[in-house]
mmCIF file of C-alpha atoms and ligand atoms in Angstrom:
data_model
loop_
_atom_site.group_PDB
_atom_site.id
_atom_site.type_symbol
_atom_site.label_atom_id
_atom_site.label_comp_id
_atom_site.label_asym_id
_atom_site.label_seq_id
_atom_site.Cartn_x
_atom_site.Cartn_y
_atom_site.Cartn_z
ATOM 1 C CA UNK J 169 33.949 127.034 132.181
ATOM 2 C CA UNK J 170 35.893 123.919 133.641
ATOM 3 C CA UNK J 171 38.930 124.230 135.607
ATOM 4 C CA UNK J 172 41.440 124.015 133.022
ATOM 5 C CA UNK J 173 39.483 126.929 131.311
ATOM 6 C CA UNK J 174 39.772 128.905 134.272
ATOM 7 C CA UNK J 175 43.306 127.968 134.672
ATOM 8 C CA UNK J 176 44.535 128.917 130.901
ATOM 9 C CA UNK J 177 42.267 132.488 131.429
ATOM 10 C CA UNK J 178 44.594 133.237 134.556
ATOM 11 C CA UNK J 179 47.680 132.063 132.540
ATOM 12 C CA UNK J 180 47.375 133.709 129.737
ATOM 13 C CA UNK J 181 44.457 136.289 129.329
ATOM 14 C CA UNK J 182 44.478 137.878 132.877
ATOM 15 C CA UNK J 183 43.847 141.547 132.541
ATOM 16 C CA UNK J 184 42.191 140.484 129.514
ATOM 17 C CA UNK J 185 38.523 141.411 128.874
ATOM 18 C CA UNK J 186 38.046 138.517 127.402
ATOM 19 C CA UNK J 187 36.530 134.599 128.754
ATOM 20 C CA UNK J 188 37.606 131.585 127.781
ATOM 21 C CA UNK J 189 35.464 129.316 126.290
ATOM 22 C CA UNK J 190 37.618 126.113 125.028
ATOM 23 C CA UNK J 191 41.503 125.655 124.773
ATOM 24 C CA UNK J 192 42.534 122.547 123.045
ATOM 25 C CA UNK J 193 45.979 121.570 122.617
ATOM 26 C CA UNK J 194 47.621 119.363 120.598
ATOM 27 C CA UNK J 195 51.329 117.669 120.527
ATOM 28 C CA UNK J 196 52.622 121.464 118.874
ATOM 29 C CA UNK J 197 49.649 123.417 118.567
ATOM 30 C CA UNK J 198 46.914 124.922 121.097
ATOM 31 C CA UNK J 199 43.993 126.598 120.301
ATOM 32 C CA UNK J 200 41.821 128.822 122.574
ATOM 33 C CA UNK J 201 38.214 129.937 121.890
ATOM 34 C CA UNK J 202 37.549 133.609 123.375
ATOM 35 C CA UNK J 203 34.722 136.023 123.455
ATOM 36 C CA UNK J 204 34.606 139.820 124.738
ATOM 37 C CA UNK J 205 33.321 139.897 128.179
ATOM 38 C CA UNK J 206 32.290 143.668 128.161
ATOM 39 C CA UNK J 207 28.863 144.722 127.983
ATOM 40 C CA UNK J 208 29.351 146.925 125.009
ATOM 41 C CA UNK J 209 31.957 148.040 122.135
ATOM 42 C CA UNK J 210 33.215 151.260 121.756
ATOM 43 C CA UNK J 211 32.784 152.486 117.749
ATOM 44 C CA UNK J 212 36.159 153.512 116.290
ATOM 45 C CA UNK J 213 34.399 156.697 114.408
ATOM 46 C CA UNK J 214 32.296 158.534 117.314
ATOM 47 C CA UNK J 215 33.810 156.790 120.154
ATOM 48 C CA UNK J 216 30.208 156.217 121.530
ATOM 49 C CA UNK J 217 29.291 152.930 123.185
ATOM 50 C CA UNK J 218 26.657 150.762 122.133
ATOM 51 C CA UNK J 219 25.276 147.298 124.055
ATOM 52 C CA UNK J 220 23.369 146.708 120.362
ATOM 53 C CA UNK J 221 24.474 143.529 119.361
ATOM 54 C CA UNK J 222 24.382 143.268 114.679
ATOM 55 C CA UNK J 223 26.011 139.822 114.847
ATOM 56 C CA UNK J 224 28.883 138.187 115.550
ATOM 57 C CA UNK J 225 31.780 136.533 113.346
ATOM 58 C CA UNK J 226 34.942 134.487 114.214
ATOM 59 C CA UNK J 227 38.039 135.957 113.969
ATOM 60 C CA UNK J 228 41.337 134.012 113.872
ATOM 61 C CA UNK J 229 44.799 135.506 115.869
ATOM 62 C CA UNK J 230 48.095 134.298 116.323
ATOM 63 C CA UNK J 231 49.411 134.523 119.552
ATOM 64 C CA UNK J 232 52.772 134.500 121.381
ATOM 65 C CA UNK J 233 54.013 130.837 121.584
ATOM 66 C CA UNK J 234 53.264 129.044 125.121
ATOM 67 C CA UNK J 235 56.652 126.298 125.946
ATOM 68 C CA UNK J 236 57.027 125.159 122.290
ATOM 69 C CA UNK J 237 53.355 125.383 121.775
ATOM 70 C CA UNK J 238 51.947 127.617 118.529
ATOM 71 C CA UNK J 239 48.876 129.365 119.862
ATOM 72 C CA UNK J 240 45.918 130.696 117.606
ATOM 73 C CA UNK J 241 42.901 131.836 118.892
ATOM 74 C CA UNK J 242 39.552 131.501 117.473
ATOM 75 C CA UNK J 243 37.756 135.217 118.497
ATOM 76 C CA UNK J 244 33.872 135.360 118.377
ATOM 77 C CA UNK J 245 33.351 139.226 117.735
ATOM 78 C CA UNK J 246 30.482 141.107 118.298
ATOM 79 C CA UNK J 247 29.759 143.726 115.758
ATOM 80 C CA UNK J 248 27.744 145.977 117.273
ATOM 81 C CA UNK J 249 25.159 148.855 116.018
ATOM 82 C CA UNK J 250 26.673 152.495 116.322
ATOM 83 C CA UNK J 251 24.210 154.265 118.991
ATOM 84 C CA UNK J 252 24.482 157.613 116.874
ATOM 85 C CA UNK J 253 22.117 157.301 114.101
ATOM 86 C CA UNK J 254 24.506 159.966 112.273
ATOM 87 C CA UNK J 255 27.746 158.125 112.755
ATOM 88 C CA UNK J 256 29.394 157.632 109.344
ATOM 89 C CA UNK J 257 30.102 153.787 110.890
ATOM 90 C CA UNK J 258 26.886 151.893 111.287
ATOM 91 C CA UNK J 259 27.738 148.837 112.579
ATOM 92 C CA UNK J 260 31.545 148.384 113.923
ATOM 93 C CA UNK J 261 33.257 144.922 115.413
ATOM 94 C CA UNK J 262 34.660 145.219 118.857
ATOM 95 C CA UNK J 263 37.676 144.656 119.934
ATOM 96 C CA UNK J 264 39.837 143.328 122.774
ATOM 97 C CA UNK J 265 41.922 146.704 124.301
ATOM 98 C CA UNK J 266 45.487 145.466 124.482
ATOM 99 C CA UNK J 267 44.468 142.392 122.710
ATOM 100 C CA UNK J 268 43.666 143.122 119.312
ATOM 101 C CA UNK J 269 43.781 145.442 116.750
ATOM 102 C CA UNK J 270 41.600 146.278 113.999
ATOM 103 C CA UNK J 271 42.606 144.172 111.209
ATOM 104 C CA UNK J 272 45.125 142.913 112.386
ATOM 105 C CA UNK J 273 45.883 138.778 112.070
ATOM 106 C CA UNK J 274 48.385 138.505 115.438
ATOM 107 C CA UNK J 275 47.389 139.575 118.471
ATOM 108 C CA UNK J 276 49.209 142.975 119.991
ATOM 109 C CA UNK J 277 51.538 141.565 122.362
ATOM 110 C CA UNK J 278 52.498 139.134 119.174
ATOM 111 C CA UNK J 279 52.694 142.145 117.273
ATOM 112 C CA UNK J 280 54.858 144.156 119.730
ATOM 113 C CA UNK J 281 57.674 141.414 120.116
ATOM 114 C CA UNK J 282 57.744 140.947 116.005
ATOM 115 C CA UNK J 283 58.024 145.039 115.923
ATOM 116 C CA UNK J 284 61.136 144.335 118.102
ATOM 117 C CA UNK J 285 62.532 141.853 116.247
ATOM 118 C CA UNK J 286 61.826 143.800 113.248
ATOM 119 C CA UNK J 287 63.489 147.031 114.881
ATOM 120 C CA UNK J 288 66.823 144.809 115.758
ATOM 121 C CA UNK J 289 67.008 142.994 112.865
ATOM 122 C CA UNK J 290 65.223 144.116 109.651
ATOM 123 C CA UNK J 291 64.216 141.423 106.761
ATOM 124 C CA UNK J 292 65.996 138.376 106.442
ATOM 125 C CA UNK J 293 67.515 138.017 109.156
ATOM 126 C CA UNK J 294 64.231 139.046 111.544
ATOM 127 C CA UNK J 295 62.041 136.472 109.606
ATOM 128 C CA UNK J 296 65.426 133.393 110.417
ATOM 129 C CA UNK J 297 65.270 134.817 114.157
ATOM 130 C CA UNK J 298 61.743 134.604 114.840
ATOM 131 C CA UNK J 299 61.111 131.366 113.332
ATOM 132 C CA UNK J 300 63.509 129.791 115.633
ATOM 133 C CA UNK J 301 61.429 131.320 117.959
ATOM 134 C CA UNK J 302 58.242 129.678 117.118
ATOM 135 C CA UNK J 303 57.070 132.718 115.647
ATOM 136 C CA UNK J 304 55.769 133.024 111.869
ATOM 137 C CA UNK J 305 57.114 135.984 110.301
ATOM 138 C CA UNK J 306 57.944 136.566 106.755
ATOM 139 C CA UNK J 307 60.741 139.358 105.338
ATOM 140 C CA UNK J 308 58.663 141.302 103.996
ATOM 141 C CA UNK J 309 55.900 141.382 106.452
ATOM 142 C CA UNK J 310 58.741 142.686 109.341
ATOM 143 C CA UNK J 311 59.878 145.201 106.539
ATOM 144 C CA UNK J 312 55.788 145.708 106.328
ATOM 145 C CA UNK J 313 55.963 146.801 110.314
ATOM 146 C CA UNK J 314 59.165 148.651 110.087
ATOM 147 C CA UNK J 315 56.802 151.009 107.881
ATOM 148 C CA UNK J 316 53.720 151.077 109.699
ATOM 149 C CA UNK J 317 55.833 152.949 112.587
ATOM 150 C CA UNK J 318 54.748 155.866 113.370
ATOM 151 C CA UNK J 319 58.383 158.484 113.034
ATOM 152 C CA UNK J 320 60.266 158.647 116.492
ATOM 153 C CA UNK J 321 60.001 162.260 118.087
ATOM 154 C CA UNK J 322 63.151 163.549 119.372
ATOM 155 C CA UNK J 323 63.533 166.515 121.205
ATOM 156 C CA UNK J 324 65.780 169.360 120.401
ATOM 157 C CA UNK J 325 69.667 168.122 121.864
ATOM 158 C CA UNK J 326 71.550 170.296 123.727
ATOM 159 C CA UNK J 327 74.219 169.203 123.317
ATOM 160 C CA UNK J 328 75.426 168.041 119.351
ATOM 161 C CA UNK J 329 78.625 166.287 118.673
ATOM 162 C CA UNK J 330 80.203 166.413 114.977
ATOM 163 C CA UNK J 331 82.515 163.433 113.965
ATOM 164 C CA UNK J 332 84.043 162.287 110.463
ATOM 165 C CA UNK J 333 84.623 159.044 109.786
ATOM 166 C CA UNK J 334 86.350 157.307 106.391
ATOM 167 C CA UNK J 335 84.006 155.272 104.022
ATOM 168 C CA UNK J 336 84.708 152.796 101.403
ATOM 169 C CA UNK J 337 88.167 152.086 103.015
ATOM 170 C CA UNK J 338 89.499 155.433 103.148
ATOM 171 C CA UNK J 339 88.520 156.450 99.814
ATOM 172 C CA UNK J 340 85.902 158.547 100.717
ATOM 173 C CA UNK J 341 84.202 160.482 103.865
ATOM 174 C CA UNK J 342 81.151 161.386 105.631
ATOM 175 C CA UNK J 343 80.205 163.760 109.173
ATOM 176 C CA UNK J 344 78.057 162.214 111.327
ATOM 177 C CA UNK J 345 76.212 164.284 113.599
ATOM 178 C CA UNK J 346 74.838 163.196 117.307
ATOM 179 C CA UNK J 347 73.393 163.970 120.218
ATOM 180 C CA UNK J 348 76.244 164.179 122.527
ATOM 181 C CA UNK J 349 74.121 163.440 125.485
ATOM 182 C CA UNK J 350 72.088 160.663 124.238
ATOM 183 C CA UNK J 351 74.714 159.332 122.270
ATOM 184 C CA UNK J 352 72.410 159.168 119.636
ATOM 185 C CA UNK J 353 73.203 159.690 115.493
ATOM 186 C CA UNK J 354 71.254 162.519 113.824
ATOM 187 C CA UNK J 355 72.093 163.035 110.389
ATOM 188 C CA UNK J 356 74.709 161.967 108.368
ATOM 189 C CA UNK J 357 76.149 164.394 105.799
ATOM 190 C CA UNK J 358 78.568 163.421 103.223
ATOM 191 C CA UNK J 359 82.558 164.899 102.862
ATOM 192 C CA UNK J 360 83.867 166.327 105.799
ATOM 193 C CA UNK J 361 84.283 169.853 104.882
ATOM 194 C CA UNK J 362 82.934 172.477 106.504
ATOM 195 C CA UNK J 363 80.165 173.945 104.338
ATOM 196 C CA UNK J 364 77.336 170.809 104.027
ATOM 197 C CA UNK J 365 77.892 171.177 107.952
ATOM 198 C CA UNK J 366 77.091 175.091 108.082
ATOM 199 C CA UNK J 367 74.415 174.645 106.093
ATOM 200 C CA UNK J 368 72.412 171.936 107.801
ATOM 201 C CA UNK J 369 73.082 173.799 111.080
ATOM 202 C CA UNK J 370 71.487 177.103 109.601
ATOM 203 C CA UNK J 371 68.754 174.519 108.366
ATOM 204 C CA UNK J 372 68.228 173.656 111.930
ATOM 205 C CA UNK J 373 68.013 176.371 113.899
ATOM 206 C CA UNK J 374 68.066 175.947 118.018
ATOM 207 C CA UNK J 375 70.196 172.755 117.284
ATOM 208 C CA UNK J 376 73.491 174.719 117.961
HETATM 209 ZN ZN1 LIG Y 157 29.778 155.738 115.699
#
């Protein structure tokens, strides 16, 4: 590993079990060669850990752009033998913690900032806002990881405030419930009489 090697590892894969073999960049492109630096993989189905090497493959990420620069890296994976001769999973590829993700084509941090723009802006609009960021997203593949996310858990509020507000300019209405000390919608019911709202508070019970 040269300098520049060493230098790009610090820069962008410290914390990172991971070495850097190669970065090349070009006048809008770089592209870094990695390998796993641990001594052995962890299999997915057992959670055993085996230093058995089956063979190795290369695996190709997006990463988050570097100053205007589209990064891909080219990942030589180990895929190791399971250790437990029972395991369902006889062989199983390794992967980077905090790096990469089973089957996954961008790397997590890339992932994590697309589930973001995703969150704030849905389809369209998410795909337009992270091109201009350098980052390649299509609309459906942000409505893709609006899906893959897991529910939110909320606990119980304390404290619920009931509003009604006018839709379809005044013609019709709907009750929004929050939590008043989150300031955070529930549920939305429609009308704004008082029996859909009796009944989803029966519904809920400990929400009063
Ligand atoms: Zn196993």
């Amino acid at each position: 590993m040269n300098d520049d090697e060493i230098a790009w590892q610090d820069v962008l894969f410290q914390g990172f079990e991971v070495l850097v073999t190669t970065a090349v960049h070009g006048a809008c492109v770089m592209v870094v060669r990695l390998s796993g630096r641990g001594d052995a993989g962890s299999c997915p189905a057992c959670g055993r850990a085996s230093t058995r090497v089956h063979d190795r493959y290369e695996r190709r990420l997006q990463d988050l752009p570097l100053a205007g620069h589209a990064v891909g890296i080219l990942l030589s994976v180990r895929r190791f033998l399971c250790a437990d001769g029972a395991c369902p999973k006889r062989t199983f590829a390794e992967q980077i913690p905090g790096l990469t993700s089973a089957y996954a084509r961008v790397t997590d941090r890339l992932g994590a900032s697309l589930d973001r723009i995703a969150l704030a802006l849905a389809g369209r609009a998410g795909a337009r806002m992270a091109n201009a960021m350098g980052l390649t997203a299509g609309r459906m593949g942000l409505w893709n990881r609006i899906r893959a996310m897991p529910d939110p858990v909320y606990d119980t509020p304390r404290v619920l405030g009931v509003d009604d507000f006018a839709t379809k300019h005044g013609h019709s209405y709907a009750t929004v419930i929050t939590d008043a000390e989150r300031h955070r919608p529930i549920e939305v019911l429609p009308g704004r009489e008082a029996a859909p709202l009796t009944a989803w508070l029966t519904a809920h019970p400990g929400w009063r």
